[in-house]
mmCIF file of C-alpha atoms in Angstrom:
data_model
loop_
_atom_site.group_PDB
_atom_site.id
_atom_site.type_symbol
_atom_site.label_atom_id
_atom_site.label_comp_id
_atom_site.label_asym_id
_atom_site.label_seq_id
_atom_site.Cartn_x
_atom_site.Cartn_y
_atom_site.Cartn_z
ATOM 1 C CA MET A 1 76.569 159.393 16.861
ATOM 2 C CA ALA A 2 77.025 155.844 15.638
ATOM 3 C CA ILE A 3 79.169 152.820 16.240
ATOM 4 C CA SER A 4 80.033 150.054 13.848
ATOM 5 C CA CYS A 5 78.853 146.578 14.735
ATOM 6 C CA PRO A 6 80.928 143.490 13.918
ATOM 7 C CA SER A 7 79.442 141.194 11.317
ATOM 8 C CA ILE A 8 78.405 138.637 13.923
ATOM 9 C CA PHE A 9 75.777 141.074 15.161
ATOM 10 C CA GLY A 10 72.624 142.202 13.432
ATOM 11 C CA SER A 11 71.474 145.803 13.371
ATOM 12 C CA GLU A 12 68.320 147.603 12.342
ATOM 13 C CA MET A 13 67.200 151.230 12.430
ATOM 14 C CA LEU A 14 63.542 151.825 13.143
ATOM 15 C CA PRO A 15 61.697 155.152 12.933
ATOM 16 C CA ILE A 16 59.464 155.912 15.891
ATOM 17 C CA GLU A 17 55.986 155.465 14.505
ATOM 18 C CA SER A 18 53.407 154.420 17.049
ATOM 19 C CA GLY A 19 51.234 155.934 19.748
ATOM 20 C CA ASP A 20 52.388 158.694 22.032
ATOM 21 C CA MET A 21 56.022 158.034 21.127
ATOM 22 C CA SER A 22 55.684 159.450 17.592
ATOM 23 C CA PRO A 23 58.157 162.224 16.740
ATOM 24 C CA PRO A 24 56.765 165.770 16.713
ATOM 25 C CA PRO A 25 55.699 167.096 13.308
ATOM 26 C CA SER A 26 58.359 169.809 13.255
ATOM 27 C CA PRO A 27 62.101 169.057 13.542
ATOM 28 C CA LEU A 28 63.049 168.920 17.185
ATOM 29 C CA ILE A 29 66.018 167.526 19.063
ATOM 30 C CA LEU A 30 64.681 165.574 22.012
ATOM 31 C CA THR A 31 66.166 165.761 25.482
ATOM 32 C CA GLN A 32 68.305 162.945 26.824
ATOM 33 C CA ASP A 33 65.479 161.815 29.108
ATOM 34 C CA GLU A 34 63.041 161.740 26.186
ATOM 35 C CA LEU A 35 65.470 159.569 24.227
ATOM 36 C CA LYS A 36 65.737 157.243 27.228
ATOM 37 C CA LYS A 37 61.957 156.965 27.330
ATOM 38 C CA ILE A 38 61.829 156.098 23.635
ATOM 39 C CA ALA A 39 64.347 153.287 24.093
ATOM 40 C CA ALA A 40 62.516 151.998 27.169
ATOM 41 C CA TYR A 41 59.138 151.903 25.443
ATOM 42 C CA LYS A 42 60.611 150.060 22.455
ATOM 43 C CA ALA A 43 62.111 147.441 24.815
ATOM 44 C CA VAL A 44 58.790 146.852 26.550
ATOM 45 C CA GLU A 45 57.329 145.820 23.178
ATOM 46 C CA PHE A 46 59.234 142.545 23.665
ATOM 47 C CA VAL A 47 57.434 141.808 26.944
ATOM 48 C CA GLN A 48 54.685 139.175 26.785
ATOM 49 C CA SER A 49 52.038 138.108 29.277
ATOM 50 C CA GLY A 50 53.136 135.370 31.657
ATOM 51 C CA MET A 51 56.796 136.409 31.705
ATOM 52 C CA VAL A 52 59.139 136.609 34.669
ATOM 53 C CA LEU A 53 60.898 139.939 34.203
ATOM 54 C CA GLY A 54 64.113 141.383 35.559
ATOM 55 C CA LEU A 55 63.332 145.008 36.399
ATOM 56 C CA GLY A 56 66.357 147.242 35.953
ATOM 57 C CA THR A 57 67.591 150.203 37.943
ATOM 58 C CA GLY A 58 68.340 153.764 36.872
ATOM 59 C CA SER A 59 66.807 156.653 34.996
ATOM 60 C CA THR A 60 66.293 154.714 31.744
ATOM 61 C CA ALA A 61 65.019 151.504 33.318
ATOM 62 C CA LYS A 62 62.556 153.534 35.387
ATOM 63 C CA HIS A 63 60.668 154.399 32.192
ATOM 64 C CA ALA A 64 60.436 150.701 31.307
ATOM 65 C CA VAL A 65 59.030 149.802 34.731
ATOM 66 C CA ASP A 66 56.486 152.616 34.427
ATOM 67 C CA ARG A 67 55.440 151.358 30.987
ATOM 68 C CA ILE A 68 55.077 147.751 32.169
ATOM 69 C CA ALA A 69 52.820 148.940 34.987
ATOM 70 C CA ASP A 70 50.726 150.978 32.533
ATOM 71 C CA LEU A 71 50.196 147.953 30.295
ATOM 72 C CA LEU A 72 49.285 145.783 33.276
ATOM 73 C CA HIS A 73 46.684 148.296 34.407
ATOM 74 C CA GLN A 74 45.289 148.491 30.864
ATOM 75 C CA GLY A 75 44.985 144.706 30.716
ATOM 76 C CA LYS A 76 47.385 144.486 27.750
ATOM 77 C CA LEU A 77 49.818 142.480 29.889
ATOM 78 C CA MET A 78 48.799 139.827 32.403
ATOM 79 C CA ASN A 79 50.454 137.451 34.866
ATOM 80 C CA ILE A 80 53.737 139.348 34.947
ATOM 81 C CA ILE A 81 56.183 138.661 37.776
ATOM 82 C CA GLY A 82 58.946 141.196 38.337
ATOM 83 C CA ILE A 83 62.310 140.639 40.007
ATOM 84 C CA PRO A 84 63.793 144.031 40.924
ATOM 85 C CA THR A 85 67.529 144.699 40.724
ATOM 86 C CA SER A 86 67.622 147.181 43.614
ATOM 87 C CA LYS A 87 65.716 148.417 46.626
ATOM 88 C CA LYS A 88 64.818 151.552 44.682
ATOM 89 C CA THR A 89 63.276 149.562 41.832
ATOM 90 C CA HIS A 90 61.505 147.335 44.365
ATOM 91 C CA GLN A 91 59.885 150.413 45.885
ATOM 92 C CA GLN A 92 58.909 151.745 42.463
ATOM 93 C CA ALA A 93 57.368 148.435 41.388
ATOM 94 C CA VAL A 94 55.431 148.052 44.644
ATOM 95 C CA SER A 95 54.051 151.583 44.293
ATOM 96 C CA LEU A 96 52.880 150.739 40.761
ATOM 97 C CA GLY A 97 51.277 147.427 41.716
ATOM 98 C CA ILE A 98 53.647 145.129 39.809
ATOM 99 C CA PRO A 99 53.707 141.622 41.376
ATOM 100 C CA LEU A 100 57.221 140.795 42.606
ATOM 101 C CA SER A 101 59.305 137.764 43.476
ATOM 102 C CA ASP A 102 62.986 136.776 43.627
ATOM 103 C CA LEU A 103 65.550 134.381 42.154
ATOM 104 C CA ASP A 104 64.999 131.840 44.899
ATOM 105 C CA SER A 105 61.439 131.331 43.671
ATOM 106 C CA HIS A 106 62.146 131.998 39.978
ATOM 107 C CA PRO A 107 65.748 131.014 39.151
ATOM 108 C CA ILE A 108 65.134 131.393 35.408
ATOM 109 C CA VAL A 109 64.116 134.851 34.182
ATOM 110 C CA ASP A 110 62.451 135.191 30.779
ATOM 111 C CA LEU A 111 63.567 138.734 30.028
ATOM 112 C CA ALA A 112 65.375 141.594 31.730
ATOM 113 C CA ILE A 113 65.300 145.238 30.685
ATOM 114 C CA ASP A 114 67.934 147.577 32.063
ATOM 115 C CA GLY A 115 70.085 150.545 31.173
ATOM 116 C CA ALA A 116 73.875 150.751 30.925
ATOM 117 C CA ASP A 117 76.556 153.336 31.536
ATOM 118 C CA GLU A 118 78.579 152.246 28.504
ATOM 119 C CA VAL A 119 78.075 149.974 25.493
ATOM 120 C CA ASP A 120 80.968 149.017 23.208
ATOM 121 C CA SER A 121 80.797 147.681 19.649
ATOM 122 C CA ASN A 122 80.707 144.069 20.883
ATOM 123 C CA LEU A 123 77.733 144.834 23.164
ATOM 124 C CA ASN A 124 79.897 144.607 26.276
ATOM 125 C CA LEU A 125 78.637 146.905 29.014
ATOM 126 C CA VAL A 126 79.707 148.956 31.976
ATOM 127 C CA LYS A 127 77.015 149.080 34.636
ATOM 128 C CA GLY A 128 76.946 150.070 38.283
ATOM 129 C CA ARG A 129 77.521 153.804 38.339
ATOM 130 C CA GLY A 130 74.180 153.900 40.139
ATOM 131 C CA GLY A 131 75.468 151.366 42.659
ATOM 132 C CA SER A 132 73.303 148.303 41.900
ATOM 133 C CA LEU A 133 75.744 146.212 39.879
ATOM 134 C CA LEU A 134 75.731 143.051 42.041
ATOM 135 C CA ARG A 135 71.980 142.476 42.031
ATOM 136 C CA GLU A 136 71.806 143.537 38.382
ATOM 137 C CA LYS A 137 74.421 140.964 37.402
ATOM 138 C CA MET A 138 72.831 138.192 39.465
ATOM 139 C CA ILE A 139 69.431 138.710 37.856
ATOM 140 C CA GLU A 140 70.558 139.530 34.347
ATOM 141 C CA SER A 141 72.903 136.547 34.187
ATOM 142 C CA ALA A 142 69.874 134.338 34.913
ATOM 143 C CA CYS A 143 67.922 135.722 31.930
ATOM 144 C CA LYS A 144 67.029 134.039 28.677
ATOM 145 C CA LYS A 145 67.019 137.494 27.041
ATOM 146 C CA PHE A 146 68.660 140.689 28.273
ATOM 147 C CA ILE A 147 67.618 143.918 26.546
ATOM 148 C CA VAL A 148 69.753 146.969 27.250
ATOM 149 C CA ILE A 149 68.204 150.403 26.723
ATOM 150 C CA VAL A 150 70.342 153.505 26.249
ATOM 151 C CA ASP A 151 70.498 156.852 24.538
ATOM 152 C CA GLU A 152 73.267 157.452 22.028
ATOM 153 C CA SER A 153 75.567 159.120 24.590
ATOM 154 C CA LYS A 154 76.309 155.686 26.115
ATOM 155 C CA LEU A 155 78.014 154.284 23.006
ATOM 156 C CA VAL A 156 81.791 154.090 23.498
ATOM 157 C CA PRO A 157 84.819 152.863 21.520
ATOM 158 C CA HIS A 158 85.971 150.687 24.424
ATOM 159 C CA VAL A 159 84.951 149.794 27.967
ATOM 160 C CA GLY A 160 85.981 152.464 30.456
ATOM 161 C CA ALA A 161 86.172 155.232 27.861
ATOM 162 C CA SER A 162 83.598 157.573 29.405
ATOM 163 C CA GLY A 163 84.121 157.277 33.146
ATOM 164 C CA ALA A 164 84.153 154.938 36.114
ATOM 165 C CA MET A 165 84.170 151.159 35.978
ATOM 166 C CA PRO A 166 82.715 150.242 39.395
ATOM 167 C CA VAL A 167 83.893 147.408 41.613
ATOM 168 C CA GLU A 168 81.871 146.374 44.663
ATOM 169 C CA VAL A 169 84.122 145.489 47.611
ATOM 170 C CA VAL A 170 83.616 144.440 51.214
ATOM 171 C CA PRO A 171 84.148 147.252 53.753
ATOM 172 C CA PHE A 172 86.859 145.325 55.614
ATOM 173 C CA CYS A 173 90.275 146.796 54.635
ATOM 174 C CA TRP A 174 88.750 148.506 51.614
ATOM 175 C CA LYS A 175 91.831 150.701 51.153
ATOM 176 C CA PHE A 176 94.000 147.580 50.780
ATOM 177 C CA THR A 177 91.593 146.251 48.125
ATOM 178 C CA GLN A 178 91.475 149.631 46.380
ATOM 179 C CA ASP A 179 95.270 149.767 46.137
ATOM 180 C CA ARG A 180 95.412 146.251 44.705
ATOM 181 C CA LEU A 181 92.756 147.101 42.120
ATOM 182 C CA GLN A 182 94.675 150.170 41.001
ATOM 183 C CA GLY A 183 97.876 148.135 40.782
ATOM 184 C CA LEU A 184 96.231 145.613 38.465
ATOM 185 C CA PHE A 185 95.774 148.287 35.803
ATOM 186 C CA ASP A 186 98.862 150.481 36.161
ATOM 187 C CA TYR A 187 99.508 149.873 32.456
ATOM 188 C CA ALA A 188 96.197 151.611 31.630
ATOM 189 C CA GLY A 189 96.856 154.629 33.869
ATOM 190 C CA CYS A 190 94.240 153.479 36.364
ATOM 191 C CA VAL A 191 93.148 155.684 39.255
ATOM 192 C CA ALA A 192 90.984 153.977 41.898
ATOM 193 C CA LYS A 193 88.660 156.035 44.109
ATOM 194 C CA LEU A 194 86.285 155.042 46.874
ATOM 195 C CA ARG A 195 82.804 156.280 46.049
ATOM 196 C CA SER A 196 81.179 158.791 48.390
ATOM 197 C CA ASN A 197 77.581 159.962 48.441
ATOM 198 C CA ASN A 198 78.377 163.495 47.302
ATOM 199 C CA GLY A 199 81.349 162.661 45.128
ATOM 200 C CA GLY A 200 83.760 164.589 47.351
ATOM 201 C CA GLU A 201 86.867 163.350 49.109
ATOM 202 C CA ASP A 202 85.397 163.987 52.575
ATOM 203 C CA GLY A 203 81.863 162.840 51.831
ATOM 204 C CA GLU A 204 79.998 160.013 53.517
ATOM 205 C CA ILE A 205 80.946 156.644 52.017
ATOM 206 C CA PHE A 206 78.425 155.258 49.536
ATOM 207 C CA VAL A 207 76.986 151.938 50.745
ATOM 208 C CA THR A 208 75.314 149.509 48.349
ATOM 209 C CA ASP A 209 72.032 147.686 48.948
ATOM 210 C CA ASN A 210 74.191 144.758 50.065
ATOM 211 C CA GLY A 211 76.102 146.753 52.705
ATOM 212 C CA ASN A 212 79.297 146.966 50.644
ATOM 213 C CA TYR A 213 81.436 149.798 49.254
ATOM 214 C CA ILE A 214 82.218 150.694 45.648
ATOM 215 C CA VAL A 215 85.672 151.469 44.298
ATOM 216 C CA ASP A 216 85.481 153.298 40.961
ATOM 217 C CA LEU A 217 88.282 152.595 38.490
ATOM 218 C CA PHE A 218 89.153 155.343 35.997
ATOM 219 C CA PHE A 219 91.286 154.329 33.012
ATOM 220 C CA LYS A 220 93.397 156.598 30.836
ATOM 221 C CA LYS A 221 93.884 153.826 28.260
ATOM 222 C CA ASP A 222 92.043 150.787 26.973
ATOM 223 C CA VAL A 223 92.489 147.898 29.433
ATOM 224 C CA GLY A 224 92.752 145.373 26.604
ATOM 225 C CA ASP A 225 91.288 141.877 26.877
ATOM 226 C CA LEU A 226 88.165 142.299 29.022
ATOM 227 C CA LYS A 227 87.898 138.672 30.072
ATOM 228 C CA ILE A 228 91.461 138.708 31.375
ATOM 229 C CA ALA A 229 90.707 141.958 33.220
ATOM 230 C CA SER A 230 87.514 140.488 34.650
ATOM 231 C CA ASP A 231 89.251 137.360 35.920
ATOM 232 C CA ALA A 232 92.053 139.403 37.502
ATOM 233 C CA ILE A 233 89.585 141.580 39.418
ATOM 234 C CA LEU A 234 87.509 138.666 40.659
ATOM 235 C CA ARG A 235 90.589 136.809 41.924
ATOM 236 C CA LEU A 236 91.277 139.566 44.447
ATOM 237 C CA ALA A 237 90.080 138.717 47.963
ATOM 238 C CA GLY A 238 87.764 141.486 49.113
ATOM 239 C CA VAL A 239 86.163 141.989 45.702
ATOM 240 C CA VAL A 240 82.478 141.074 45.502
ATOM 241 C CA GLU A 241 81.726 141.877 41.830
ATOM 242 C CA HIS A 242 82.637 144.316 39.072
ATOM 243 C CA GLY A 243 80.638 146.379 36.605
ATOM 244 C CA MET A 244 81.813 144.829 33.342
ATOM 245 C CA PHE A 245 78.887 142.882 31.883
ATOM 246 C CA LEU A 246 80.534 140.765 29.201
ATOM 247 C CA ASP A 247 78.689 138.638 26.636
ATOM 248 C CA MET A 248 75.400 139.169 28.468
ATOM 249 C CA ALA A 249 73.329 141.588 26.376
ATOM 250 C CA THR A 250 71.269 139.887 23.676
ATOM 251 C CA THR A 251 69.871 143.188 22.389
ATOM 252 C CA VAL A 252 70.826 146.842 22.771
ATOM 253 C CA ILE A 253 68.226 149.471 21.909
ATOM 254 C CA VAL A 254 69.673 152.915 21.222
ATOM 255 C CA ALA A 255 67.452 155.973 20.875
ATOM 256 C CA GLU A 256 69.232 158.570 18.780
ATOM 257 C CA VAL A 257 68.798 161.512 16.444
ATOM 258 C CA GLU A 258 69.801 160.796 12.874
ATOM 259 C CA GLY A 259 69.999 162.791 9.675
ATOM 260 C CA SER A 260 67.394 165.525 9.371
ATOM 261 C CA LEU A 261 66.602 165.584 13.092
ATOM 262 C CA ARG A 262 64.129 162.721 12.814
ATOM 263 C CA ASN A 263 64.268 160.464 15.834
ATOM 264 C CA PHE A 264 65.153 156.817 15.450
ATOM 265 C CA VAL A 265 65.544 153.719 17.538
ATOM 266 C CA ARG A 266 68.537 151.656 16.484
ATOM 267 C CA ILE A 267 68.488 148.030 17.613
ATOM 268 C CA LEU A 268 71.803 146.193 17.876
ATOM 269 C CA LEU A 269 71.247 142.487 18.131
ATOM 270 C CA GLY A 270 73.471 139.915 19.758
ATOM 271 C CA GLU A 271 70.916 137.354 18.647
ATOM 272 C CA MET A 272 67.598 137.750 16.915
ATOM 273 C CA VAL A 273 64.612 138.141 19.229
#
């Protein structure tokens, strides 16, 4: 699968060549998790000693955090400070011995590495299907560089094409806020649903690390201008943050299978790193 990149972005396709991430000698289609690991390892190549790092959340970002810890233990990276984007990532980093801090102590982050639920051709993202969108956006908006790591299944023609666009809301009168969110996007066939832990109508309500709820917006059509949509959502009282990450990613690394089943990492660049 491939997407076209506008001319303002660079793009390069790199075969996987080094170390334990080399492709197997015989043609083999890798699993989705293996592709995620490839993208994560490629992203960690941009990490340098002395950096303050935003540590992402989710199945792809987990591989990056593991790799950073490995390099620290090997002495190939030194003086790294991590700022985790969720309680889960905090626990992972502590268990791996990665030194941690927060934005209060380090308001400028050198580099963040995180996954995404969707990436469009302008490198706009949907994040938050794992529930950590607020802390992710706070940390990743404070970054000099933000590298997004995905497998090819996350590439979409437009934001909201593959599933939920999450919105974090305060618990107070959440149904009122949910109805207003759905009404904003009637033109796009929007259906708004409160997230539950098991995905069912009668399940326990999902609560974020910040004690809030998430309303998932499902669109039947393209919502159009994303900045207008973003502003409209954020103007609603009761909304904390949404999962559209616009004009934030400087680099997107996509692990994919191309041609004769050889595995490649495609790097889409918002700016050269």
